[in-house]
Coordinates of C-alpha atoms and ligand atoms in Angstrom, one line a residue:
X18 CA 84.7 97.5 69.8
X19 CA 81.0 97.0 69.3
X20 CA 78.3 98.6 67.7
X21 CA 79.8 102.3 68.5
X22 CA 83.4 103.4 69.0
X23 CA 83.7 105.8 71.9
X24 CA 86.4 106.2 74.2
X25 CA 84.6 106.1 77.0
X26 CA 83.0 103.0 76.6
X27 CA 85.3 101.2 78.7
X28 CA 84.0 102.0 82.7
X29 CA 87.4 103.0 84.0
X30 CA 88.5 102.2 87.4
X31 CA 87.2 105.0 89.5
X32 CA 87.7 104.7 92.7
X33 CA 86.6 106.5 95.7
X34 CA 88.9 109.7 95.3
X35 CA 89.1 110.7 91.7
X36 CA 91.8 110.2 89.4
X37 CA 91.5 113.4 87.6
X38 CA 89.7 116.7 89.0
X39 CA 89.2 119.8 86.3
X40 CA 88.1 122.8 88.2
X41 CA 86.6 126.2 87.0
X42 CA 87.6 128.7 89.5
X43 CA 85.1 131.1 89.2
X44 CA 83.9 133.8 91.8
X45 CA 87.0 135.7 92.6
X46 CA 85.5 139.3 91.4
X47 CA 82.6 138.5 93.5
X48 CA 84.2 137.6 96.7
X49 CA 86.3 141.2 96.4
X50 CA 83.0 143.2 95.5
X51 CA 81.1 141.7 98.7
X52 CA 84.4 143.1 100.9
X53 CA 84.6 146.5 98.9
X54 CA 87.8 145.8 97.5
X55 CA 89.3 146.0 93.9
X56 CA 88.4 142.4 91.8
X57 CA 92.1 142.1 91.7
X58 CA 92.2 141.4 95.5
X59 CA 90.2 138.6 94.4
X60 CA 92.3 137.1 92.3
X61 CA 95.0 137.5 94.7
X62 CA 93.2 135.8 97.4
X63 CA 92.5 133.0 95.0
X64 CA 95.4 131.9 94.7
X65 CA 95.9 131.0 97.8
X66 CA 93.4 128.8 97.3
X67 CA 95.3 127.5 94.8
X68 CA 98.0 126.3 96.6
X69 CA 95.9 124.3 99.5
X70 CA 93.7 122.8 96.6
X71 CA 97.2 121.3 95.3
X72 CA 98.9 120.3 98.6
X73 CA 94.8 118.6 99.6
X74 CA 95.1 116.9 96.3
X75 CA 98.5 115.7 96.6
X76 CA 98.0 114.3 99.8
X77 CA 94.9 112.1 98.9
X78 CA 96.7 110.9 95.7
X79 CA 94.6 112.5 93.1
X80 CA 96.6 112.0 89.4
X81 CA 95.4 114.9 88.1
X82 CA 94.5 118.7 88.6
X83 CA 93.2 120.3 86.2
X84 CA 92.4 124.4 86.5
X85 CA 90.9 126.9 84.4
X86 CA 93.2 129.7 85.4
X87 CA 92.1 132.4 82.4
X88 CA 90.1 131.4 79.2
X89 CA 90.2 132.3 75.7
X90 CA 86.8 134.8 76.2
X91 CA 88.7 136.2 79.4
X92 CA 90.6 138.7 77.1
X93 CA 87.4 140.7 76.6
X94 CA 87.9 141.9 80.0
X95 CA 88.8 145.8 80.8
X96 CA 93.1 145.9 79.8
X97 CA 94.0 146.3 83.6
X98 CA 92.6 143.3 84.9
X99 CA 94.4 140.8 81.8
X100 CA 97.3 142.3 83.2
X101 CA 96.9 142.2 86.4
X102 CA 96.2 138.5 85.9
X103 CA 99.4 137.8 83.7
X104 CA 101.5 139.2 86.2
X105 CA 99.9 136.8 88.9
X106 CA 100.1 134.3 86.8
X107 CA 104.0 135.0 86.4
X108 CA 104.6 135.6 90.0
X109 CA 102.7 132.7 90.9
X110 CA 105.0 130.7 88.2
X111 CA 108.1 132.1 89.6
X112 CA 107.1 131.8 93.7
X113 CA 106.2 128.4 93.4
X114 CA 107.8 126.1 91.0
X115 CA 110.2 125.4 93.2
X116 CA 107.9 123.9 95.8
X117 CA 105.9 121.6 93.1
X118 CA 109.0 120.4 92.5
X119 CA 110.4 119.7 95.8
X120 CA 106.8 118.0 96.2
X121 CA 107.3 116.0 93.2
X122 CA 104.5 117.6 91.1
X123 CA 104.3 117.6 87.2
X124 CA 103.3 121.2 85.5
X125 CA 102.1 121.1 82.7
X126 CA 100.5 124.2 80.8
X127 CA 97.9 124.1 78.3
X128 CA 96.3 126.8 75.8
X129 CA 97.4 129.0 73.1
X130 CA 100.7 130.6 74.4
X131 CA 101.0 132.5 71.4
X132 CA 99.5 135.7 72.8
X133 CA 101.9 135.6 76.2
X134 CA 105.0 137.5 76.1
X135 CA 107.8 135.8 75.5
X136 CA 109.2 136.2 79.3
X137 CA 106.4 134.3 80.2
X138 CA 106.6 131.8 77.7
X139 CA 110.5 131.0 78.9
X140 CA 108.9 130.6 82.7
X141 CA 106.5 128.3 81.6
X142 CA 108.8 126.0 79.6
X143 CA 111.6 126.0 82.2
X144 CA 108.9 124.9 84.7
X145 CA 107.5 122.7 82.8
X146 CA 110.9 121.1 81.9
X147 CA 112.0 121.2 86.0
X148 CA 108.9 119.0 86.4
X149 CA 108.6 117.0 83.8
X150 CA 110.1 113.6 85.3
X151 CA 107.5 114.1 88.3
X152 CA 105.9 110.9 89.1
X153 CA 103.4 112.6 91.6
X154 CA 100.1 114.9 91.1
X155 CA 100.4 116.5 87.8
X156 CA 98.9 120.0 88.1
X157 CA 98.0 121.3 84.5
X158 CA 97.3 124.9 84.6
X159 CA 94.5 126.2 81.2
X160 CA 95.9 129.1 80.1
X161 CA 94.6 131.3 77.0
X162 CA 92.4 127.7 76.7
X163 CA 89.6 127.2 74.8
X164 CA 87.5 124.1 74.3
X165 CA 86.5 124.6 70.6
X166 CA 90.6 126.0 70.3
X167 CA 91.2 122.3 71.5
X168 CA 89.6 120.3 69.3
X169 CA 89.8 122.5 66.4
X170 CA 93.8 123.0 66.5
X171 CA 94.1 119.0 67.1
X172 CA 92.0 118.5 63.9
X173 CA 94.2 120.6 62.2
X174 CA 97.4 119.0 63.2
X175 CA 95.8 115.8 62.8
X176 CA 94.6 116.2 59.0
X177 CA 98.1 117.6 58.5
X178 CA 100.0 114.4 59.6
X179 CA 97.8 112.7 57.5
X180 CA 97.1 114.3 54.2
X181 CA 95.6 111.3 52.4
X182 CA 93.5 109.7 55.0
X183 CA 90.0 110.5 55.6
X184 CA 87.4 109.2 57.9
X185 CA 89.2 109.5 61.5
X186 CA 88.1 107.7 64.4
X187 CA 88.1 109.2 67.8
X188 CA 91.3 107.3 68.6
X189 CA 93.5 109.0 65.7
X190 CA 92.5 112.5 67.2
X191 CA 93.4 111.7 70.8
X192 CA 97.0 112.4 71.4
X193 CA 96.7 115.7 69.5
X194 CA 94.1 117.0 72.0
X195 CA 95.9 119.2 75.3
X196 CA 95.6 117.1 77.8
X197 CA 96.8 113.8 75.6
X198 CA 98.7 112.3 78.5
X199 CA 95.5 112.1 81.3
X200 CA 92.8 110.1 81.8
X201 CA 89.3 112.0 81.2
X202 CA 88.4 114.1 83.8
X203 CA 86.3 112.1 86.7
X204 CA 85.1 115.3 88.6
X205 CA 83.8 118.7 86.9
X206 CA 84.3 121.5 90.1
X207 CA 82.9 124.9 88.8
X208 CA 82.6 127.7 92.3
X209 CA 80.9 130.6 92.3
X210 CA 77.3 129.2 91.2
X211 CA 77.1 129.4 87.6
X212 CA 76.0 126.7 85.9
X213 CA 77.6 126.4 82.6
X214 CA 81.0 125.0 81.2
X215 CA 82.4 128.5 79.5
X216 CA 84.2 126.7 76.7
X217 CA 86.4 124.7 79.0
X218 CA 87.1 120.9 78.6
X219 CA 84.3 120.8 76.1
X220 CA 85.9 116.8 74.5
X221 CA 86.8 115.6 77.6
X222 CA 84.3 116.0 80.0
X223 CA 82.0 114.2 78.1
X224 CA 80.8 111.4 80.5
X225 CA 82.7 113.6 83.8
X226 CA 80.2 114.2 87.2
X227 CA 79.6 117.5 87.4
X228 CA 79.8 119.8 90.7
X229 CA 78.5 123.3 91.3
X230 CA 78.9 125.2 94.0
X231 CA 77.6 129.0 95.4
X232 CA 80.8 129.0 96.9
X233 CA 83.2 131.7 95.5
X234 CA 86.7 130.4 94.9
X235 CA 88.2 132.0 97.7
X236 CA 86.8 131.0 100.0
X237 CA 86.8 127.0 98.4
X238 CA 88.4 125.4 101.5
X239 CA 88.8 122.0 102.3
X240 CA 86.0 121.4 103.8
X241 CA 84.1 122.8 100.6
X242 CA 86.5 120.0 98.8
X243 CA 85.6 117.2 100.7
X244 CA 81.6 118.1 100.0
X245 CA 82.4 118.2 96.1
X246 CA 84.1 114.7 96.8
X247 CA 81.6 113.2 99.0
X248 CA 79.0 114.4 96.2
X249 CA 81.0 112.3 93.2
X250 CA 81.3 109.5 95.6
X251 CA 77.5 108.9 95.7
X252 CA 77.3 108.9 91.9
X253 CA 76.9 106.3 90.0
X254 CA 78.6 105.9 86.6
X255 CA 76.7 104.3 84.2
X256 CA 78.4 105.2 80.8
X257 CA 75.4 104.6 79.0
X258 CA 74.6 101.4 80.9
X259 CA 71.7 100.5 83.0
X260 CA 72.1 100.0 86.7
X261 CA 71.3 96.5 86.6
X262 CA 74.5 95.8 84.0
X263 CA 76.9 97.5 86.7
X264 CA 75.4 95.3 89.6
X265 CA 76.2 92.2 87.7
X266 CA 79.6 92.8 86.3
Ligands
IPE19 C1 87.4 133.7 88.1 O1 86.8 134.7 88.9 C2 88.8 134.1 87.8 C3 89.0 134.3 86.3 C4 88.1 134.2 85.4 C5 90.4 134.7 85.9 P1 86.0 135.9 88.2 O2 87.0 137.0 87.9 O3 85.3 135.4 87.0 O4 85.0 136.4 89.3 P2 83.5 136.8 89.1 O5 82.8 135.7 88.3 O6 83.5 138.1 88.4 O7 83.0 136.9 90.5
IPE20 C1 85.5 130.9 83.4 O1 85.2 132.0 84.3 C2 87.0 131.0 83.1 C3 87.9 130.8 84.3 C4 87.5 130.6 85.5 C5 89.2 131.0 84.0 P1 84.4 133.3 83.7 O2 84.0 134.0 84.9 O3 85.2 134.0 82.7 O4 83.2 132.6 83.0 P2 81.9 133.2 82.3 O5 82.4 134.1 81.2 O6 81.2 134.0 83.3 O7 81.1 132.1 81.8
MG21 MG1 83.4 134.7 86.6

């Protein structure tokens, strides 16, 4: 290590199709509004989006897919729409774990679970324990996630494990973060054209490229995909480095 320890120091092998994609699908309440229909149509219709985002991802060998499905601020919202949501969320759970499976995907839920019913909680787990041998795309789903909840519960557990030690390095903290077992993201997708991260991967997507798009989620096709990916593939990922160093190494 040199003069400054930071895990992303090291220029990781990104190629042209990213390894890991974190997505804030954002826009569905609009998209309903504009047809005169309840926001829960919205949210229906997204997730059909969801499904072709996966089976796109899948197909051009991304690792990981990472998407912000309901955040910790998101129980401010009027009572019918949370659980409207849950009850997606479950159907969605139940509908389709199944086909992840037959298409070799890893599930993988992240957030604090402690609010869910306990019904839910048993879906998750026996989805996540079908899965958990997949070798393909692993789809991890933030649930009840927070970015400050993140870092602040791994700190805790971390200072737990180790009550004498003090002055932790970035390294020590890492495998008690949520999404331990990935690579950082390589491609921030936020739809719906807000500009702003909303307390998502706040650790983690500290050297990511970021995407924004007017596009409301459901109507993020493919074609919307391959812009976002055409857009990282023109980037240039300097980590701190000049352009000149990357040229000659
Ligand atoms: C994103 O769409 C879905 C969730 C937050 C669950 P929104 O519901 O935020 O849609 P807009 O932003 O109101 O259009
Ligand atoms: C962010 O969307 C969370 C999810 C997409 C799940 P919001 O629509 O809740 O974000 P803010 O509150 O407008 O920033
Ligand atoms: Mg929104």
């Amino acid at each position: 290590m040199g003069l400054f320890s930071s895990s992303t120091q090291t220029i990781p092998i990104s190629g042209e199709i990213p390894n890991h994609i974190a997505v804030i699908m954002d826009g569905n309440g609009r998209w309903a509004r504009k047809r005169f229909l309840p926001r829960v149509a919205g949210h229906k219709r997204g997730v059909e989006t969801v499904r072709d985002l996966v089976k796109q991802c899948a197909k051009l060998n991304v690792k990981y897919l990472t998407l912000f499905a309901f955040s910790s601020e998101n129980w401010r919202r009027p009572e019918d729409e949370v659980s409207f949501l849950m009850g997606l969320f479950m159907d969605a759970l139940r509908r389709e774990v199944t086909k992840l499976h037959e298409n070799n995907i890893r599930l993988i839920l992240i957030g604090d679970q402690s609010k869910f019913n306990a019904e839910l909680v048993a879906q998750i787990q026996a989805a996540e324990q079908l899965t958990a041998n997949n070798t393909g795309l692993t789809l991890t789903i933030a649930a009840n996630y927070g970015g400050r909840w993140d870092i602040l519960n791994a700190t805790n557990q971390m200072v737990g494990n180790n009550s004498n030690k003090t002055n932790f390095t970035e390294e020590d903290l890492a495998p008690y973060l949520a999404m331990h077992y990935a690579v950082e993201p390589d491609l921030f997708i936020r739809t719906g054209g807000e500009k702003r991260v909303s307390n998502f991967l706040l650790w983690q997507l500290a050297y990511t490229e970021f995407y924004f798009t007017d596009t409301l989620w459901p109507d993020f096709d493919d074609k919307a995909f391959q812009l976002a990916i055409q857009s990282y593939q023109q980037r240039e990922r300097r980590f701190g480095r000049t352009s000149e160093q990357l040229a000659n190494s």
